[in-house]
Amino acid sequence: MEPQADTPAERGAEAPCPTGTANKSWRDSATLCALVAILGTGALGCLLMLLSVNGFRQYGAVVFCLSPGICGLGAVLLHEWARPTVAPRVGALATAVVGLLAALTALGLLLAGGAEGLICVLMALPFAFIMALVGAAIGAMLAGMSDKSRPLPMLMTVLVLYPAAQQYEASHPAPIVPRLITTQLEVAVPPAQVWAALTRPVQYPAATGWFRAGVVYPARTAFARDSASGCRTLVCHYSQGLARLPVVAWQPGRQLTFAVPPADMPAPMHELSPYPQIHAPHLHGYFQVDSGTFRLRALPGGRTLLEARTVYRHSIGPQFYWRLWSDYLLDAMHQRVLATLKAEAETLATTQAPARHD
C-alpha cells in the first residue's frame, strides 16, 4: 500500500489558511478599539448633554457631573469590551487618556454642532476633566471585577438612570441664593472729587482677556435725570447692548445704588463659535445681576476708599464651581471700572475744583 501524502500541498483543501487579513477585524487593533470607545462615548455624552440643556432646560450637577463622568466610564467599559482577548488590560495612564478624550470629544461635538460656544466649553473643561477621570476610574474598577461580556449591560444601566436623575433634579431645583461680590480701591483724592468723576460720563478702556473674548462688560456709562419725575437712571452701554438702570439710592459723596431689572439685563456673554449666532439656553435667564453699588469712604490724608458691590444670582450647578468663575469675572469687572474711576478722579482733581453735591 502506498504511504499517504502528508504535506500541505499534497493535502490540497486541507492546507491551513495563511496568516493575513482574512480573519482580522477592527477589534484586533488596539488603536481602533480606543478610537471606537472615545468617539462612541463622546457622541453619547454629547447627546446626554443636549438632553439636559435642550430637553430639560437644566444646567445643573447632572449635566456637568454625570455626563462627563459617563463619558469616562463608558469609554473604559467599551474599550474593555472591544479589547482583543489576547491583549493585556490597559494601564492607569491609558485609562485616564481614554476617559479624558471621550469627555473632550463630547464637548467638541457640542461646539461643532453650534449647541454651545467656546467660552462656556473652556470654563466647563476643568471640572469636566475631573469628572471624566472619576468615571474612568470607576469604569476600570468595574471592568476588573467582571468578564468581557458584562461591560455593555453595565453601561446601558447607567444610561437608563441618567434621564431619571435629570428629571429628579429638574423637579427639585437647588435654592438660588443671592451672592455679594465686593472690590475696593484707594484713590488719592477726597470723596468729593471721586463722586464728581463717578457721576460724569465715563468711557472705559478697550477690553482684554475674557472680556475681549466675549464676556459682557460696560463700555461707557452716564447718568440721566427725568425732568418730570426727577428720577435718575444709569445709562450703561454694555458690550452686548444698551441698558437703562434705575438709580434706587443716591447719597452724594457717599453712595449710589442702581437696580438691574431682568428685562434690561444683557446676555452675560457673546459666545465664540464658528457660526454667526448660537442660542445656548444658558445665555438667557440663568445668570441675573440684582443690583450694583458704589460706596465712598473718606480716609486720612484726603484719600478715598472706593468700593464696588454687585449682588447676583445664578441657577447653574454645581454652584460651588460656577461661583468661582462668576466671582472671578465680576471682581475683574469691578477692578476695571474702579481703576478707570480712580484715573478720572485723580485727573479731575488736577484740572478743576471739586464739584458741588447736588
mmCIF file of C-alpha atoms in Angstrom:
data_model
loop_
_atom_site.group_PDB
_atom_site.id
_atom_site.type_symbol
_atom_site.label_atom_id
_atom_site.label_comp_id
_atom_site.label_asym_id
_atom_site.label_seq_id
_atom_site.Cartn_x
_atom_site.Cartn_y
_atom_site.Cartn_z
ATOM 1 C CA MET A 1 0.000 0.000 0.000
ATOM 2 C CA GLU A 2 1.316 3.448 -0.948
ATOM 3 C CA PRO A 3 2.060 5.785 2.003
ATOM 4 C CA GLN A 4 -0.353 8.757 2.445
ATOM 5 C CA ALA A 5 0.911 12.219 1.455
ATOM 6 C CA ASP A 6 1.326 14.448 4.479
ATOM 7 C CA THR A 7 2.481 17.770 3.060
ATOM 8 C CA PRO A 8 0.108 20.746 2.809
ATOM 9 C CA ALA A 9 0.458 20.849 -0.953
ATOM 10 C CA GLU A 10 -0.442 17.151 -1.233
ATOM 11 C CA ARG A 11 -3.472 17.578 1.113
ATOM 12 C CA GLY A 12 -4.856 20.432 -1.034
ATOM 13 C CA ALA A 13 -8.014 21.782 0.555
ATOM 14 C CA GLU A 14 -6.881 20.668 3.988
ATOM 15 C CA ALA A 15 -3.966 23.131 3.983
ATOM 16 C CA PRO A 16 -4.233 25.808 6.698
ATOM 17 C CA CYS A 17 -5.100 29.365 5.689
ATOM 18 C CA PRO A 18 -2.073 31.614 5.571
ATOM 19 C CA THR A 19 -1.822 34.374 8.174
ATOM 20 C CA GLY A 20 -3.189 37.640 6.708
ATOM 21 C CA THR A 21 -6.160 39.951 6.805
ATOM 22 C CA ALA A 22 -8.878 37.368 6.081
ATOM 23 C CA ASN A 23 -9.836 36.952 9.722
ATOM 24 C CA LYS A 24 -8.790 40.360 11.040
ATOM 25 C CA SER A 25 -11.298 42.923 12.327
ATOM 26 C CA TRP A 26 -11.150 46.359 13.949
ATOM 27 C CA ARG A 27 -11.148 44.632 17.330
ATOM 28 C CA ASP A 28 -7.700 43.256 16.601
ATOM 29 C CA SER A 29 -6.271 46.803 16.609
ATOM 30 C CA ALA A 30 -5.689 48.474 19.962
ATOM 31 C CA THR A 31 -5.785 51.888 18.260
ATOM 32 C CA LEU A 32 -9.118 51.245 16.552
ATOM 33 C CA CYS A 33 -10.591 49.887 19.789
ATOM 34 C CA ALA A 34 -9.574 53.096 21.570
ATOM 35 C CA LEU A 35 -10.999 55.279 18.771
ATOM 36 C CA VAL A 36 -14.325 53.446 18.793
ATOM 37 C CA ALA A 37 -14.529 53.794 22.566
ATOM 38 C CA ILE A 38 -13.629 57.506 22.526
ATOM 39 C CA LEU A 39 -15.823 58.533 19.588
ATOM 40 C CA GLY A 40 -18.744 56.332 20.606
ATOM 41 C CA THR A 41 -18.921 57.542 24.192
ATOM 42 C CA GLY A 42 -18.105 61.109 23.140
ATOM 43 C CA ALA A 43 -21.146 61.127 20.854
ATOM 44 C CA LEU A 44 -23.202 59.540 23.621
ATOM 45 C CA GLY A 45 -22.065 62.157 26.126
ATOM 46 C CA CYS A 46 -22.961 64.932 23.674
ATOM 47 C CA LEU A 47 -26.492 63.518 23.326
ATOM 48 C CA LEU A 48 -26.882 63.337 27.114
ATOM 49 C CA MET A 49 -25.801 66.978 27.462
ATOM 50 C CA LEU A 50 -28.275 68.031 24.787
ATOM 51 C CA LEU A 51 -30.999 66.089 26.588
ATOM 52 C CA SER A 52 -30.281 68.065 29.768
ATOM 53 C CA VAL A 53 -29.925 71.576 28.360
ATOM 54 C CA ASN A 54 -32.398 71.465 25.476
ATOM 55 C CA GLY A 55 -34.832 68.831 26.725
ATOM 56 C CA PHE A 56 -34.970 69.567 30.462
ATOM 57 C CA ARG A 57 -33.583 73.150 30.221
ATOM 58 C CA GLN A 58 -31.233 72.344 33.092
ATOM 59 C CA TYR A 59 -27.648 73.392 33.745
ATOM 60 C CA GLY A 60 -27.101 71.540 36.976
ATOM 61 C CA ALA A 61 -24.989 68.898 38.617
ATOM 62 C CA VAL A 62 -26.380 66.154 36.376
ATOM 63 C CA VAL A 63 -25.158 67.642 33.108
ATOM 64 C CA PHE A 64 -21.830 68.895 34.487
ATOM 65 C CA CYS A 65 -21.067 65.900 36.727
ATOM 66 C CA LEU A 66 -22.823 62.843 35.324
ATOM 67 C CA SER A 67 -22.407 63.398 31.587
ATOM 68 C CA PRO A 68 -18.571 63.753 31.603
ATOM 69 C CA GLY A 69 -18.428 61.007 34.230
ATOM 70 C CA ILE A 70 -20.420 58.720 31.937
ATOM 71 C CA CYS A 71 -18.036 59.624 29.099
ATOM 72 C CA GLY A 72 -15.092 58.386 31.154
ATOM 73 C CA LEU A 73 -16.946 55.359 32.474
ATOM 74 C CA GLY A 74 -18.388 54.386 29.098
ATOM 75 C CA ALA A 75 -15.113 54.844 27.229
ATOM 76 C CA VAL A 76 -13.306 52.441 29.563
ATOM 77 C CA LEU A 77 -16.127 49.868 29.550
ATOM 78 C CA LEU A 78 -16.487 49.996 25.776
ATOM 79 C CA HIS A 79 -12.733 49.706 25.323
ATOM 80 C CA GLU A 80 -12.672 46.720 27.666
ATOM 81 C CA TRP A 81 -15.443 45.048 25.673
ATOM 82 C CA ALA A 82 -13.690 45.693 22.347
ATOM 83 C CA ARG A 83 -10.204 44.785 23.578
ATOM 84 C CA PRO A 84 -8.803 41.616 21.952
ATOM 85 C CA THR A 85 -8.860 38.655 24.335
ATOM 86 C CA VAL A 86 -5.133 38.132 23.973
ATOM 87 C CA ALA A 87 -4.336 41.811 24.670
ATOM 88 C CA PRO A 88 -3.469 42.863 28.214
ATOM 89 C CA ARG A 89 -5.718 45.221 30.144
ATOM 90 C CA VAL A 90 -4.946 48.900 29.649
ATOM 91 C CA GLY A 91 -2.915 50.612 32.344
ATOM 92 C CA ALA A 92 -3.971 53.514 34.554
ATOM 93 C CA LEU A 93 -2.474 56.152 32.256
ATOM 94 C CA ALA A 94 -4.194 54.760 29.144
ATOM 95 C CA THR A 95 -7.475 54.555 31.084
ATOM 96 C CA ALA A 96 -7.201 58.230 32.060
ATOM 97 C CA VAL A 97 -6.359 59.295 28.496
ATOM 98 C CA VAL A 98 -9.305 57.388 27.022
ATOM 99 C CA GLY A 99 -11.691 58.922 29.577
ATOM 100 C CA LEU A 100 -10.414 62.464 29.065
ATOM 101 C CA LEU A 101 -10.536 62.224 25.275
ATOM 102 C CA ALA A 102 -14.112 60.932 25.417
ATOM 103 C CA ALA A 103 -15.207 63.958 27.502
ATOM 104 C CA LEU A 104 -13.269 66.305 25.214
ATOM 105 C CA THR A 105 -14.975 64.728 22.186
ATOM 106 C CA ALA A 106 -18.410 65.317 23.703
ATOM 107 C CA LEU A 107 -17.662 68.996 24.339
ATOM 108 C CA GLY A 108 -16.100 69.326 20.893
ATOM 109 C CA LEU A 109 -19.236 67.933 19.269
ATOM 110 C CA LEU A 110 -21.357 70.493 21.163
ATOM 111 C CA LEU A 111 -19.110 73.241 19.841
ATOM 112 C CA ALA A 112 -19.060 71.869 16.287
ATOM 113 C CA GLY A 113 -22.847 71.482 16.271
ATOM 114 C CA GLY A 114 -23.463 75.062 17.420
ATOM 115 C CA ALA A 115 -25.116 73.980 20.679
ATOM 116 C CA GLU A 116 -22.501 75.752 22.819
ATOM 117 C CA GLY A 117 -19.770 78.334 22.395
ATOM 118 C CA LEU A 118 -16.071 78.182 23.075
ATOM 119 C CA ILE A 119 -16.144 80.334 26.231
ATOM 120 C CA CYS A 120 -18.626 78.068 28.015
ATOM 121 C CA VAL A 121 -16.742 74.949 26.890
ATOM 122 C CA LEU A 122 -13.423 76.325 28.167
ATOM 123 C CA MET A 123 -14.981 77.225 31.511
ATOM 124 C CA ALA A 124 -16.553 73.791 31.873
ATOM 125 C CA LEU A 125 -13.430 71.912 30.767
ATOM 126 C CA PRO A 126 -11.510 71.692 34.099
ATOM 127 C CA PHE A 127 -14.476 70.297 36.007
ATOM 128 C CA ALA A 128 -15.473 68.027 33.113
ATOM 129 C CA PHE A 129 -11.966 66.540 33.048
ATOM 130 C CA ILE A 130 -12.094 65.821 36.789
ATOM 131 C CA MET A 131 -15.446 64.048 36.474
ATOM 132 C CA ALA A 132 -14.237 62.136 33.396
ATOM 133 C CA LEU A 133 -11.256 60.852 35.408
ATOM 134 C CA VAL A 134 -13.580 59.778 38.211
ATOM 135 C CA GLY A 135 -15.796 57.979 35.708
ATOM 136 C CA ALA A 136 -12.789 56.320 34.053
ATOM 137 C CA ALA A 137 -11.529 55.074 37.434
ATOM 138 C CA ILE A 138 -14.941 53.591 38.244
ATOM 139 C CA GLY A 139 -15.092 52.010 34.793
ATOM 140 C CA ALA A 140 -11.667 50.414 35.259
ATOM 141 C CA MET A 141 -12.750 49.040 38.638
ATOM 142 C CA LEU A 142 -15.972 47.583 37.217
ATOM 143 C CA ALA A 143 -14.152 46.107 34.231
ATOM 144 C CA GLY A 144 -11.670 44.411 36.545
ATOM 145 C CA MET A 145 -14.479 42.835 38.573
ATOM 146 C CA SER A 146 -16.301 41.280 35.612
ATOM 147 C CA ASP A 147 -15.672 39.307 32.452
ATOM 148 C CA LYS A 148 -15.669 40.872 28.980
ATOM 149 C CA SER A 149 -19.324 40.093 28.325
ATOM 150 C CA ARG A 150 -20.669 42.372 31.073
ATOM 151 C CA PRO A 151 -19.374 45.943 30.433
ATOM 152 C CA LEU A 152 -22.099 46.831 27.906
ATOM 153 C CA PRO A 153 -25.059 45.854 30.143
ATOM 154 C CA MET A 154 -23.494 47.905 32.948
ATOM 155 C CA LEU A 155 -23.190 50.915 30.640
ATOM 156 C CA MET A 156 -26.807 50.543 29.490
ATOM 157 C CA THR A 157 -27.947 50.523 33.115
ATOM 158 C CA VAL A 158 -26.151 53.825 33.718
ATOM 159 C CA LEU A 159 -27.730 55.356 30.618
ATOM 160 C CA VAL A 160 -31.228 54.374 31.714
ATOM 161 C CA LEU A 161 -30.658 56.063 35.082
ATOM 162 C CA TYR A 162 -29.454 59.357 33.564
ATOM 163 C CA PRO A 163 -32.899 60.707 32.480
ATOM 164 C CA ALA A 164 -34.308 59.688 35.860
ATOM 165 C CA ALA A 165 -31.582 61.646 37.658
ATOM 166 C CA GLN A 166 -32.164 64.641 35.386
ATOM 167 C CA GLN A 167 -35.908 64.528 35.975
ATOM 168 C CA TYR A 168 -35.348 64.466 39.745
ATOM 169 C CA GLU A 169 -33.005 67.440 39.592
ATOM 170 C CA ALA A 170 -35.475 69.388 37.427
ATOM 171 C CA SER A 171 -38.300 68.762 39.888
ATOM 172 C CA HIS A 172 -36.131 69.526 42.967
ATOM 173 C CA PRO A 173 -34.099 72.610 41.995
ATOM 174 C CA ALA A 174 -31.435 73.890 44.335
ATOM 175 C CA PRO A 175 -32.309 77.180 46.099
ATOM 176 C CA ILE A 176 -30.998 80.265 44.322
ATOM 177 C CA VAL A 177 -29.209 82.381 46.942
ATOM 178 C CA PRO A 178 -28.111 85.967 46.188
ATOM 179 C CA ARG A 179 -24.348 86.439 46.367
ATOM 180 C CA LEU A 180 -22.418 89.645 47.079
ATOM 181 C CA ILE A 181 -19.072 90.466 45.434
ATOM 182 C CA THR A 182 -17.106 93.426 46.830
ATOM 183 C CA THR A 183 -13.961 95.051 45.403
ATOM 184 C CA GLN A 184 -12.135 98.049 46.904
ATOM 185 C CA LEU A 185 -9.557 100.516 45.656
ATOM 186 C CA GLU A 186 -7.886 103.523 47.289
ATOM 187 C CA VAL A 187 -7.990 106.825 45.426
ATOM 188 C CA ALA A 188 -5.566 109.638 46.248
ATOM 189 C CA VAL A 189 -8.230 112.406 46.238
ATOM 190 C CA PRO A 190 -11.124 113.325 48.588
ATOM 191 C CA PRO A 191 -14.611 111.755 48.186
ATOM 192 C CA ALA A 192 -15.970 114.909 46.525
ATOM 193 C CA GLN A 193 -13.604 114.509 43.592
ATOM 194 C CA VAL A 194 -14.332 110.790 43.324
ATOM 195 C CA TRP A 195 -18.062 111.491 43.352
ATOM 196 C CA ALA A 196 -17.646 114.067 40.599
ATOM 197 C CA ALA A 197 -15.784 111.544 38.446
ATOM 198 C CA LEU A 198 -18.303 108.817 39.222
ATOM 199 C CA THR A 199 -21.323 110.879 38.171
ATOM 200 C CA ARG A 200 -19.773 112.186 34.943
ATOM 201 C CA PRO A 201 -19.922 110.274 31.650
ATOM 202 C CA VAL A 202 -17.191 107.641 31.701
ATOM 203 C CA GLN A 203 -15.547 105.923 28.750
ATOM 204 C CA TYR A 204 -13.849 102.667 29.719
ATOM 205 C CA PRO A 205 -10.688 101.388 28.010
ATOM 206 C CA ALA A 206 -10.620 98.592 25.449
ATOM 207 C CA ALA A 207 -11.374 95.167 26.849
ATOM 208 C CA THR A 208 -8.778 92.487 27.454
ATOM 209 C CA GLY A 209 -8.747 88.816 28.457
ATOM 210 C CA TRP A 210 -12.113 87.132 28.955
ATOM 211 C CA PHE A 211 -13.947 90.402 28.250
ATOM 212 C CA ARG A 212 -12.310 90.736 24.878
ATOM 213 C CA ALA A 213 -13.218 87.105 24.193
ATOM 214 C CA GLY A 214 -16.914 87.807 24.755
ATOM 215 C CA VAL A 215 -17.820 88.176 28.457
ATOM 216 C CA VAL A 216 -20.089 91.205 28.894
ATOM 217 C CA TYR A 217 -18.592 94.442 30.279
ATOM 218 C CA PRO A 218 -19.557 98.150 30.460
ATOM 219 C CA ALA A 219 -18.042 100.183 27.625
ATOM 220 C CA ARG A 220 -19.321 103.615 28.734
ATOM 221 C CA THR A 221 -21.750 104.998 31.295
ATOM 222 C CA ALA A 222 -23.605 108.220 32.006
ATOM 223 C CA PHE A 223 -26.354 109.347 34.372
ATOM 224 C CA ALA A 224 -29.616 110.811 33.093
ATOM 225 C CA ARG A 225 -32.405 112.522 35.037
ATOM 226 C CA ASP A 226 -36.075 112.674 34.134
ATOM 227 C CA SER A 227 -37.188 116.313 34.263
ATOM 228 C CA ALA A 228 -40.752 115.444 35.257
ATOM 229 C CA SER A 229 -40.229 112.795 37.930
ATOM 230 C CA GLY A 230 -36.705 113.698 38.963
ATOM 231 C CA CYS A 231 -35.693 110.034 38.858
ATOM 232 C CA ARG A 232 -32.128 109.243 37.903
ATOM 233 C CA THR A 233 -31.089 106.482 35.543
ATOM 234 C CA LEU A 234 -27.696 104.971 34.823
ATOM 235 C CA VAL A 235 -27.424 104.659 31.053
ATOM 236 C CA CYS A 236 -24.947 101.840 30.513
ATOM 237 C CA HIS A 237 -23.592 100.881 27.115
ATOM 238 C CA TYR A 238 -22.579 97.251 27.602
ATOM 239 C CA SER A 239 -20.591 95.275 25.102
ATOM 240 C CA GLN A 240 -23.824 93.351 24.466
ATOM 241 C CA GLY A 241 -26.210 96.303 24.225
ATOM 242 C CA LEU A 242 -27.741 99.329 25.950
ATOM 243 C CA ALA A 243 -29.370 99.186 29.400
ATOM 244 C CA ARG A 244 -31.183 101.881 31.385
ATOM 245 C CA LEU A 245 -30.756 101.028 35.048
ATOM 246 C CA PRO A 246 -32.888 102.895 37.648
ATOM 247 C CA VAL A 247 -30.963 104.526 40.493
ATOM 248 C CA VAL A 248 -32.527 103.442 43.802
ATOM 249 C CA ALA A 249 -30.124 105.167 46.226
ATOM 250 C CA TRP A 250 -28.313 108.495 45.739
ATOM 251 C CA GLN A 251 -26.254 109.892 48.628
ATOM 252 C CA PRO A 252 -23.803 112.441 47.187
ATOM 253 C CA GLY A 253 -20.244 111.850 48.250
ATOM 254 C CA ARG A 254 -21.159 108.575 49.961
ATOM 255 C CA GLN A 255 -23.127 106.006 47.963
ATOM 256 C CA LEU A 256 -25.236 105.285 44.913
ATOM 257 C CA THR A 257 -27.073 102.083 44.052
ATOM 258 C CA PHE A 258 -28.747 101.057 40.813
ATOM 259 C CA ALA A 259 -31.085 98.134 40.176
ATOM 260 C CA VAL A 260 -30.787 95.781 37.218
ATOM 261 C CA PRO A 261 -34.270 94.714 36.076
ATOM 262 C CA PRO A 262 -34.235 91.312 34.320
ATOM 263 C CA ALA A 263 -35.625 92.883 31.148
ATOM 264 C CA ASP A 264 -32.600 95.213 30.966
ATOM 265 C CA MET A 265 -30.002 92.568 31.794
ATOM 266 C CA PRO A 266 -27.813 91.920 28.728
ATOM 267 C CA ALA A 267 -26.662 88.429 27.834
ATOM 268 C CA PRO A 268 -23.723 87.543 30.117
ATOM 269 C CA MET A 269 -21.505 86.817 27.128
ATOM 270 C CA HIS A 270 -21.224 86.677 23.380
ATOM 271 C CA GLU A 271 -20.146 83.119 22.672
ATOM 272 C CA LEU A 272 -17.234 82.403 20.372
ATOM 273 C CA SER A 273 -18.380 79.961 17.723
ATOM 274 C CA PRO A 274 -17.704 79.025 14.099
ATOM 275 C CA TYR A 275 -21.329 80.023 13.466
ATOM 276 C CA PRO A 276 -22.574 83.640 13.263
ATOM 277 C CA GLN A 277 -25.044 83.090 16.092
ATOM 278 C CA ILE A 278 -25.765 80.364 18.599
ATOM 279 C CA HIS A 279 -28.681 80.145 21.007
ATOM 280 C CA ALA A 280 -27.310 78.349 24.062
ATOM 281 C CA PRO A 281 -30.034 78.375 26.752
ATOM 282 C CA HIS A 282 -27.600 79.442 29.499
ATOM 283 C CA LEU A 283 -27.305 82.877 27.869
ATOM 284 C CA HIS A 284 -30.852 83.753 28.902
ATOM 285 C CA GLY A 285 -32.201 83.678 32.452
ATOM 286 C CA TYR A 286 -29.610 81.515 34.195
ATOM 287 C CA PHE A 287 -27.494 84.430 35.455
ATOM 288 C CA GLN A 288 -29.010 87.596 36.892
ATOM 289 C CA VAL A 289 -27.468 90.695 38.475
ATOM 290 C CA ASP A 290 -29.843 92.245 41.019
ATOM 291 C CA SER A 291 -28.039 95.491 41.826
ATOM 292 C CA GLY A 292 -24.786 97.404 41.734
ATOM 293 C CA THR A 293 -23.471 99.836 44.350
ATOM 294 C CA PHE A 294 -20.627 102.339 44.624
ATOM 295 C CA ARG A 295 -19.562 103.350 48.137
ATOM 296 C CA LEU A 296 -17.141 106.106 49.060
ATOM 297 C CA ARG A 297 -15.425 106.398 52.455
ATOM 298 C CA ALA A 298 -13.075 109.196 53.445
ATOM 299 C CA LEU A 299 -9.588 108.121 54.519
ATOM 300 C CA PRO A 300 -6.917 110.123 56.331
ATOM 301 C CA GLY A 301 -4.760 112.353 54.177
ATOM 302 C CA GLY A 302 -7.528 113.404 51.783
ATOM 303 C CA ARG A 303 -7.853 109.947 50.267
ATOM 304 C CA THR A 304 -10.959 107.862 49.473
ATOM 305 C CA LEU A 305 -11.768 104.182 49.721
ATOM 306 C CA LEU A 306 -13.862 103.465 46.614
ATOM 307 C CA GLU A 307 -15.888 100.272 46.738
ATOM 308 C CA ALA A 308 -17.893 98.443 44.057
ATOM 309 C CA ARG A 309 -20.519 95.902 45.127
ATOM 310 C CA THR A 310 -22.596 93.576 42.950
ATOM 311 C CA VAL A 311 -25.405 91.296 44.067
ATOM 312 C CA TYR A 312 -26.097 88.458 41.653
ATOM 313 C CA ARG A 313 -27.768 85.056 41.401
ATOM 314 C CA HIS A 314 -27.368 82.117 39.078
ATOM 315 C CA SER A 315 -29.039 78.742 38.649
ATOM 316 C CA ILE A 316 -26.099 76.849 37.168
ATOM 317 C CA GLY A 317 -24.697 73.901 39.089
ATOM 318 C CA PRO A 318 -22.706 72.687 40.763
ATOM 319 C CA GLN A 319 -22.855 76.141 42.298
ATOM 320 C CA PHE A 320 -19.545 75.896 44.167
ATOM 321 C CA TYR A 321 -17.714 75.527 40.845
ATOM 322 C CA TRP A 322 -19.551 78.133 38.790
ATOM 323 C CA ARG A 323 -19.339 80.641 41.639
ATOM 324 C CA LEU A 324 -15.565 80.530 41.193
ATOM 325 C CA TRP A 325 -15.991 81.765 37.623
ATOM 326 C CA SER A 326 -18.751 84.290 38.453
ATOM 327 C CA ASP A 327 -16.861 85.745 41.412
ATOM 328 C CA TYR A 328 -13.639 85.971 39.421
ATOM 329 C CA LEU A 329 -15.228 87.686 36.409
ATOM 330 C CA LEU A 330 -17.285 90.138 38.482
ATOM 331 C CA ASP A 331 -14.239 91.065 40.553
ATOM 332 C CA ALA A 332 -12.239 91.555 37.329
ATOM 333 C CA MET A 333 -15.018 93.811 36.019
ATOM 334 C CA HIS A 334 -15.022 95.768 39.295
ATOM 335 C CA GLN A 335 -11.270 96.273 39.110
ATOM 336 C CA ARG A 336 -11.567 97.508 35.540
ATOM 337 C CA VAL A 337 -14.301 100.009 36.489
ATOM 338 C CA LEU A 338 -12.606 101.193 39.692
ATOM 339 C CA ALA A 339 -9.233 101.662 38.001
ATOM 340 C CA THR A 340 -10.894 103.872 35.365
ATOM 341 C CA LEU A 341 -12.757 105.926 38.000
ATOM 342 C CA LYS A 342 -9.549 106.318 40.014
ATOM 343 C CA ALA A 343 -7.707 107.682 36.985
ATOM 344 C CA GLU A 344 -10.635 110.001 36.139
ATOM 345 C CA ALA A 345 -10.879 111.342 39.700
ATOM 346 C CA GLU A 346 -7.149 111.958 40.095
ATOM 347 C CA THR A 347 -7.011 113.667 36.708
ATOM 348 C CA LEU A 348 -10.080 115.757 37.533
ATOM 349 C CA ALA A 349 -8.540 116.890 40.822
ATOM 350 C CA THR A 350 -5.608 118.431 38.989
ATOM 351 C CA THR A 351 -7.717 120.319 36.449
ATOM 352 C CA GLN A 352 -10.634 121.826 38.379
ATOM 353 C CA ALA A 353 -12.122 122.428 41.795
ATOM 354 C CA PRO A 354 -14.366 119.808 43.435
ATOM 355 C CA ALA A 355 -17.898 119.638 42.049
ATOM 356 C CA ARG A 356 -20.840 120.591 44.266
ATOM 357 C CA HIS A 357 -23.017 117.830 45.722
ATOM 358 C CA ASP A 358 -26.394 118.055 44.000
#
